[in-house]
Amino acid sequence: MRTISKHARAGLLVAALLCLSGCRVPVTPNDLINPPSSEIGLSEKNWDAIQNLLPEGAQLVPQTIGQGNGIAFGDLDGDGIDEALIVYKENPLHGKMHKAALLKQKSAQWQIVWDAKGFGYGLDYSKITDINQDGLPEVVLGWSLGNAGTGMDVYAWREGTLMLQSKEEYRGNPN
């Protein structure tokens, strides 16, 4: 019967330890990219339904100030059900047309009830919050305008839609 040399046994032991220790081929970037899901308050089923409402090839635009992935939630119309504000690139392969859309759930189905063109080169900030302390939430969108600075659009829910309340320049964090 043949015996295995010390070097061969050591090699087999090292190989077994590497296999058992979890070392493996690194994943590709495509394996790491997933659509937003429960961490933003959406189940995968809901995210699929929302994504189907957006134009083909649309991509979420993450905000550059604070933490945000282009989706904000809040109850704008006072019905007790949060609406979703989504900022996306309409067709990233042919320019960078930014858009914002407000989605509501009606009969357990998401529907786009408002949309608008974005401004600038990126999204600094998106939030549904009561900025003027009147007890009603507003939609706040901060846009990076490149060398021209930054611009903030504030929308309020009036008469069943969002209406622009103000358009201003700002510096720093809009919180």
Short mmCIF file of C-alpha atoms in Angstrom, two decimals:
data_model
loop_
_atom_site.label_atom_id
_atom_site.label_comp_id
_atom_site.label_asym_id
_atom_site.label_seq_id
_atom_site.Cartn_x
_atom_site.Cartn_y
_atom_site.Cartn_z
CA MET A 1 0.00 0.00 0.00
CA ARG A 2 1.31 3.47 -0.88
CA THR A 3 1.68 6.14 1.75
CA ILE A 4 1.07 9.78 1.09
CA SER A 5 4.10 12.00 1.62
CA LYS A 6 4.11 14.70 4.29
CA HIS A 7 4.02 17.41 1.63
CA ALA A 8 1.02 15.88 -0.14
CA ARG A 9 -0.86 15.55 3.18
CA ALA A 10 -0.05 19.14 4.05
CA GLY A 11 -1.30 20.27 0.63
CA LEU A 12 -4.55 18.34 1.02
CA LEU A 13 -5.02 19.75 4.52
CA VAL A 14 -4.52 23.34 3.30
CA ALA A 15 -6.91 22.77 0.38
CA ALA A 16 -9.55 21.33 2.73
CA LEU A 17 -9.17 24.23 5.16
CA LEU A 18 -9.54 26.77 2.35
CA CYS A 19 -12.69 25.08 1.11
CA LEU A 20 -14.20 24.91 4.58
CA SER A 21 -13.22 28.45 5.59
CA GLY A 22 -15.50 30.09 3.06
CA CYS A 23 -12.91 31.30 0.59
CA ARG A 24 -14.45 31.34 -2.84
CA VAL A 25 -14.36 33.16 -6.13
CA PRO A 26 -15.39 36.79 -5.59
CA VAL A 27 -18.81 37.76 -6.89
CA THR A 28 -19.16 40.04 -9.88
CA PRO A 29 -20.63 43.55 -9.53
CA ASN A 30 -23.79 42.36 -11.32
CA ASP A 31 -24.31 39.80 -8.56
CA LEU A 32 -24.20 42.57 -5.95
CA ILE A 33 -26.72 44.89 -7.65
CA ASN A 34 -30.28 44.22 -6.58
CA PRO A 35 -33.43 46.29 -6.76
CA PRO A 36 -34.44 48.02 -3.55
CA SER A 37 -36.56 45.85 -1.34
CA SER A 38 -37.53 45.65 2.31
CA GLU A 39 -34.91 48.11 3.56
CA ILE A 40 -36.86 50.91 1.89
CA GLY A 41 -40.28 49.65 2.87
CA LEU A 42 -41.11 47.82 -0.35
CA SER A 43 -41.57 44.13 -0.81
CA GLU A 44 -40.05 42.65 -3.95
CA LYS A 45 -43.57 42.26 -5.37
CA ASN A 46 -44.36 45.95 -4.78
CA TRP A 47 -41.01 47.04 -6.20
CA ASP A 48 -41.69 45.00 -9.36
CA ALA A 49 -45.12 46.65 -9.70
CA ILE A 50 -43.62 50.13 -9.28
CA GLN A 51 -40.76 49.41 -11.66
CA ASN A 52 -43.29 48.32 -14.31
CA LEU A 53 -44.88 51.80 -14.11
CA LEU A 54 -41.59 53.52 -14.96
CA PRO A 55 -40.27 53.78 -18.52
CA GLU A 56 -38.19 50.87 -19.76
CA GLY A 57 -34.58 51.22 -18.65
CA ALA A 58 -35.35 53.75 -15.89
CA GLN A 59 -32.89 53.79 -12.99
CA LEU A 60 -33.29 55.22 -9.51
CA VAL A 61 -31.18 58.30 -8.79
CA PRO A 62 -29.57 58.10 -5.33
CA GLN A 63 -29.31 61.33 -3.38
CA THR A 64 -25.89 62.76 -2.61
CA ILE A 65 -26.71 64.43 0.74
CA GLY A 66 -27.56 62.13 3.62
CA GLN A 67 -28.83 58.66 2.94
CA GLY A 68 -31.35 58.02 0.26
CA ASN A 69 -31.79 55.93 -2.83
CA GLY A 70 -34.22 58.08 -4.78
CA ILE A 71 -37.35 56.87 -2.95
CA ALA A 72 -39.08 58.73 -0.12
CA PHE A 73 -42.30 57.81 1.66
CA GLY A 74 -44.91 59.94 3.39
CA ASP A 75 -48.65 60.56 3.64
CA LEU A 76 -49.21 63.70 1.57
CA ASP A 77 -52.99 63.55 1.24
CA GLY A 78 -53.89 62.62 4.83
CA ASP A 79 -55.55 59.30 4.02
CA GLY A 80 -53.25 57.33 6.35
CA ILE A 81 -51.47 55.55 3.48
CA ASP A 82 -47.95 56.59 2.52
CA GLU A 83 -47.28 57.73 -1.00
CA ALA A 84 -43.93 56.98 -2.68
CA LEU A 85 -41.82 59.73 -4.24
CA ILE A 86 -39.41 58.26 -6.78
CA VAL A 87 -36.61 60.08 -8.58
CA TYR A 88 -35.17 58.30 -11.59
CA LYS A 89 -33.25 58.70 -14.81
CA GLU A 90 -35.74 58.23 -17.60
CA ASN A 91 -33.32 56.91 -20.21
CA PRO A 92 -29.75 56.75 -18.89
CA LEU A 93 -28.39 55.51 -22.22
CA HIS A 94 -29.52 58.63 -24.10
CA GLY A 95 -28.70 61.52 -21.80
CA LYS A 96 -29.61 61.98 -18.19
CA MET A 97 -33.23 63.13 -18.12
CA HIS A 98 -34.14 63.16 -14.44
CA LYS A 99 -37.76 62.81 -13.43
CA ALA A 100 -39.67 62.69 -10.18
CA ALA A 101 -42.92 60.77 -9.81
CA LEU A 102 -45.43 60.46 -7.00
CA LEU A 103 -47.10 57.09 -6.65
CA LYS A 104 -50.23 56.26 -4.66
CA GLN A 105 -51.77 52.94 -3.81
CA LYS A 106 -55.31 52.63 -5.05
CA SER A 107 -57.08 49.33 -4.47
CA ALA A 108 -53.71 47.78 -3.52
CA GLN A 109 -52.21 48.84 -6.88
CA TRP A 110 -49.52 51.50 -7.30
CA GLN A 111 -50.34 54.30 -9.75
CA ILE A 112 -48.38 57.34 -10.86
CA VAL A 113 -50.48 60.37 -9.92
CA TRP A 114 -47.91 63.10 -10.66
CA ASP A 115 -44.60 63.48 -12.41
CA ALA A 116 -42.23 66.30 -13.28
CA LYS A 117 -38.91 66.83 -15.02
CA GLY A 118 -35.93 67.16 -12.74
CA PHE A 119 -33.30 69.84 -13.04
CA GLY A 120 -29.55 69.68 -13.06
CA TYR A 121 -27.09 66.86 -13.02
CA GLY A 122 -28.09 64.89 -9.97
CA LEU A 123 -30.28 64.57 -6.92
CA ASP A 124 -28.93 66.10 -3.74
CA TYR A 125 -31.95 65.43 -1.60
CA SER A 126 -35.49 64.05 -1.72
CA LYS A 127 -37.88 63.91 1.17
CA ILE A 128 -41.52 64.15 2.18
CA THR A 129 -41.59 66.35 5.27
CA ASP A 130 -43.35 69.35 6.82
CA ILE A 131 -40.79 72.07 6.14
CA ASN A 132 -42.97 75.11 6.83
CA GLN A 133 -44.43 73.76 10.11
CA ASP A 134 -48.06 74.09 8.95
CA GLY A 135 -48.90 70.50 9.89
CA LEU A 136 -48.99 69.32 6.25
CA PRO A 137 -46.07 67.54 4.58
CA GLU A 138 -44.38 68.88 1.45
CA VAL A 139 -42.20 67.24 -1.18
CA VAL A 140 -38.67 68.62 -1.17
CA LEU A 141 -36.34 67.96 -4.10
CA GLY A 142 -32.79 69.31 -4.08
CA TRP A 143 -31.02 69.29 -7.44
CA SER A 144 -27.32 69.60 -8.18
CA LEU A 145 -26.97 72.22 -10.91
CA GLY A 146 -23.23 71.84 -11.51
CA ASN A 147 -21.33 75.15 -11.58
CA ALA A 148 -24.64 77.01 -11.23
CA GLY A 149 -24.99 75.73 -7.65
CA THR A 150 -27.95 73.87 -6.21
CA GLY A 151 -31.68 74.33 -6.49
CA MET A 152 -34.53 73.24 -4.26
CA ASP A 153 -38.11 72.67 -5.40
CA VAL A 154 -40.86 72.47 -2.80
CA TYR A 155 -44.24 70.98 -3.77
CA ALA A 156 -47.44 70.81 -1.71
CA TRP A 157 -50.44 68.50 -2.15
CA ARG A 158 -53.35 70.66 -3.28
CA GLU A 159 -56.55 69.74 -5.11
CA GLY A 160 -55.48 66.15 -5.76
CA THR A 161 -52.00 66.84 -7.15
CA LEU A 162 -48.62 68.29 -6.25
CA MET A 163 -48.21 72.00 -6.95
CA LEU A 164 -44.91 73.88 -6.99
CA GLN A 165 -44.76 76.19 -3.95
CA SER A 166 -41.23 77.50 -4.29
CA LYS A 167 -38.06 77.18 -6.31
CA GLU A 168 -34.91 78.42 -4.60
CA GLU A 169 -31.14 78.14 -4.46
CA TYR A 170 -29.59 76.68 -1.33
CA ARG A 171 -26.17 76.00 0.09
CA GLY A 172 -25.19 72.99 2.20
CA ASN A 173 -27.63 70.48 3.65
CA PRO A 174 -31.31 71.45 3.03
CA ASN A 175 -32.48 69.81 6.30
#
